[in-house]
XYZ file of C-alpha atoms in Angstrom:
252
model
C 313.993 7.193 -5.088
C 310.917 8.542 -3.720
C 309.845 12.005 -4.966
C 306.017 11.867 -3.365
C 304.502 9.840 -0.869
C 301.470 8.835 -3.476
C 304.490 6.181 -4.517
C 304.548 4.495 -1.015
C 302.056 2.403 -2.043
C 303.627 1.159 -5.357
C 306.937 0.390 -3.852
C 304.777 -1.284 -0.724
C 303.611 -3.931 -3.563
C 306.343 -3.775 -5.685
C 309.363 -2.433 -4.031
C 312.082 -1.885 -3.831
C 312.155 -1.540 0.015
C 312.424 2.118 1.190
C 315.326 3.697 2.894
C 314.366 6.486 5.765
C 317.104 8.785 7.422
C 316.763 11.292 9.969
C 317.978 15.034 9.181
C 318.024 18.169 11.683
C 319.752 20.556 9.527
C 320.618 22.383 6.063
C 323.580 20.201 5.069
C 322.525 16.991 6.406
C 319.334 17.149 4.734
C 320.711 18.164 0.977
C 323.356 15.443 1.418
C 320.498 12.670 2.207
C 318.530 14.060 -0.495
C 321.449 14.130 -2.952
C 322.426 10.717 -2.026
C 319.074 9.637 -3.036
C 317.296 8.497 -0.071
C 313.742 8.161 -0.105
C 312.186 9.883 2.872
C 313.943 12.326 5.441
C 312.504 12.339 9.035
C 313.432 15.631 11.024
C 312.905 13.364 14.130
C 312.541 14.335 17.635
C 315.598 12.160 18.604
C 317.346 15.686 17.825
C 316.516 16.195 21.128
C 319.278 13.762 22.243
C 321.562 13.723 19.568
C 321.546 17.689 19.131
C 320.650 19.222 22.071
C 321.688 16.915 24.577
C 318.960 16.048 26.235
C 318.232 12.975 28.193
C 315.550 11.890 26.305
C 313.164 13.483 23.505
C 310.327 14.591 26.234
C 311.906 17.698 25.978
C 311.666 18.678 22.569
C 309.674 21.867 22.043
C 307.310 22.900 18.768
C 310.342 26.126 18.573
C 312.977 23.264 17.924
C 310.945 21.693 15.855
C 309.724 24.162 13.612
C 313.493 25.698 13.360
C 314.578 22.199 12.188
C 312.184 21.210 10.234
C 312.655 24.599 8.074
C 316.243 24.308 8.155
C 316.071 20.677 6.458
C 313.618 21.576 3.895
C 315.575 24.198 2.649
C 318.312 21.951 1.460
C 316.417 19.374 0.458
C 314.568 19.735 -3.433
C 313.003 16.014 -4.172
C 312.719 13.633 -1.184
C 309.275 14.190 1.264
C 310.222 15.593 4.427
C 308.232 14.033 7.424
C 308.374 16.074 10.381
C 307.538 14.774 14.070
C 305.182 16.385 16.552
C 306.862 16.528 19.464
C 305.805 15.780 23.337
C 302.472 17.817 24.388
C 302.149 19.056 20.991
C 298.611 16.656 20.266
C 297.102 16.597 23.417
C 293.449 17.663 21.682
C 292.840 17.115 18.023
C 292.442 20.972 17.868
C 296.348 21.687 19.037
C 297.455 18.449 16.808
C 295.875 20.011 13.380
C 297.352 23.387 14.514
C 300.772 22.225 15.268
C 300.801 20.014 12.080
C 299.892 23.138 10.084
C 302.875 24.748 11.473
C 304.957 21.990 10.727
C 303.748 21.700 7.468
C 304.281 25.540 6.698
C 307.850 25.165 7.133
C 308.124 22.465 4.151
C 307.342 19.298 5.390
C 305.263 16.923 3.349
C 303.830 14.888 6.214
C 303.689 15.075 9.991
C 304.265 11.984 12.940
C 303.060 11.057 15.904
C 302.944 8.237 18.769
C 300.298 6.566 19.492
C 297.312 4.489 17.863
C 294.094 3.821 19.268
C 294.085 6.113 21.978
C 295.408 8.794 19.336
C 292.950 8.235 16.822
C 290.628 11.562 17.631
C 294.077 13.546 16.595
C 294.984 11.451 13.865
C 291.837 11.709 12.273
C 291.512 15.551 12.967
C 294.799 15.624 11.288
C 293.865 13.376 7.836
C 290.793 15.513 7.669
C 292.582 18.966 7.206
C 294.606 17.485 4.224
C 297.535 16.951 6.475
C 299.245 13.740 5.488
C 300.146 11.516 8.216
C 302.547 8.916 9.276
C 302.008 6.656 12.332
C 304.261 5.461 15.066
C 303.453 2.418 17.154
C 305.686 -0.274 19.409
C 307.937 1.665 21.648
C 307.307 5.047 22.166
C 310.058 7.094 22.977
C 307.867 10.161 24.209
C 306.418 7.806 26.896
C 309.708 6.787 28.088
C 309.196 8.033 31.505
C 305.542 6.403 32.451
C 307.057 3.099 30.896
C 309.991 3.066 32.546
C 312.561 3.381 29.930
C 313.079 1.343 26.568
C 311.092 -1.949 26.261
C 310.796 -4.194 23.349
C 306.984 -4.618 22.684
C 305.113 -7.765 21.183
C 306.651 -9.945 23.692
C 302.879 -11.202 25.484
C 299.998 -11.885 23.567
C 298.247 -8.895 25.569
C 300.944 -6.523 23.610
C 300.517 -8.018 20.411
C 296.690 -7.649 20.458
C 297.596 -4.020 21.347
C 299.811 -3.586 18.779
C 297.504 -5.274 16.162
C 294.498 -2.827 17.110
C 296.643 0.288 16.893
C 298.153 -0.584 13.238
C 294.940 -1.758 12.115
C 293.316 1.616 13.382
C 295.878 3.727 12.111
C 295.452 1.975 8.704
C 291.719 2.512 8.486
C 292.545 5.951 9.364
C 294.430 7.024 6.249
C 297.984 6.945 7.377
C 300.273 6.796 4.429
C 302.796 5.128 6.602
C 303.598 3.557 9.809
C 306.900 3.773 12.105
C 307.009 -0.141 13.645
C 309.597 0.592 16.754
C 311.266 -1.994 18.755
C 308.753 -4.629 17.973
C 309.511 -8.667 18.105
C 310.039 -8.960 14.517
C 307.469 -11.692 14.139
C 304.867 -9.035 15.092
C 306.241 -6.497 12.808
C 306.220 -8.969 9.859
C 302.324 -9.717 10.635
C 301.497 -6.295 10.682
C 303.088 -5.430 7.501
C 301.298 -7.977 5.632
C 297.705 -6.952 6.801
C 297.839 -2.740 6.414
C 297.461 -1.024 3.671
C 299.924 1.594 4.270
C 303.927 0.907 4.249
C 305.777 0.106 7.408
C 308.726 2.007 8.434
C 310.830 -0.609 10.833
C 313.249 0.376 13.359
C 314.380 -2.205 15.737
C 311.905 -4.291 14.613
C 313.714 -6.982 11.861
C 313.811 -7.307 8.292
C 310.376 -7.681 7.433
C 308.663 -4.428 7.101
C 308.230 -2.242 4.194
C 311.469 -0.154 5.118
C 313.871 1.087 7.716
C 314.702 4.397 9.669
C 317.815 4.974 11.497
C 318.766 7.800 13.374
C 321.786 9.237 11.109
C 324.301 10.312 13.721
C 324.094 6.612 14.555
C 325.376 5.273 11.206
C 327.818 8.391 10.638
C 329.311 7.442 13.996
C 329.349 10.908 14.713
C 327.743 10.633 18.188
C 329.773 8.206 19.813
C 328.667 8.265 23.427
C 325.808 6.242 22.480
C 324.269 4.130 19.492
C 321.699 1.419 19.564
C 322.276 -2.216 18.859
C 320.586 -2.604 15.833
C 322.518 0.380 13.865
C 325.837 -0.270 12.273
C 328.099 2.430 12.145
C 329.234 2.985 8.643
C 331.614 5.779 8.863
C 333.714 7.262 12.133
C 332.615 10.854 11.611
C 333.619 11.229 15.424
C 336.951 9.721 15.556
C 337.898 12.410 11.812
C 336.608 15.226 13.487
C 338.785 14.647 16.215
C 341.481 13.866 14.508
C 341.703 16.694 12.551
C 341.055 19.100 15.061
C 343.902 17.795 16.824
C 345.812 18.440 13.739
C 344.790 22.117 13.844
C 345.683 22.542 17.693
C 349.151 21.299 16.901
C 349.443 23.717 13.409
C 348.214 26.927 15.485
C 350.616 25.808 18.073
C 353.649 24.951 15.760
């Protein structure tokens, strides 16, 4: 089990692989920590699975601050990573300001989407002494301009761009990076040349670790689950059963 981001390098070189899940509230953060999860991500996916938004672009800093603080209250050991939401890091100054706000909530690191194009913001965050996690490949905050969620690394141009993004983040000093919806062979290639730990989601098994949205593995968000996420429980089904049983008891 990880207790510090400084242990990531050792895990990359000697294993075992890093297990990461999302949390958006106190009880989930506390349970994930008790279960021994390595890292906890307060992801902007909360916009969809908690607030019912169609995508992550409607998530605000106020939302991220509330949820990050709630999760951190329940976590004693695992480092908590907090997402910088859409339009919260348009300049290096804004990126640092909002990163500090998340760190004040108890986060151990912040994450933003993008590689080469975000290098000024990334460099400013790291220069401010804030641990940074990158995110390349499919970028959910860019879903509107890209016209949907699309696998990356299918063409030589895309591969070159991914490699450039990974190298830029690595050289800037990212301690880890999420590789989302990337062709597995490309994700494995990136994992091999960066010093940072790679955390895959929909990118095959060749990364240094994996991250999933916790409601996907718990079966607590039954209206949508990505094909790469295996439901290991049926919380939605049990909730319906328990509520219907309660209704029947009350009504006699």
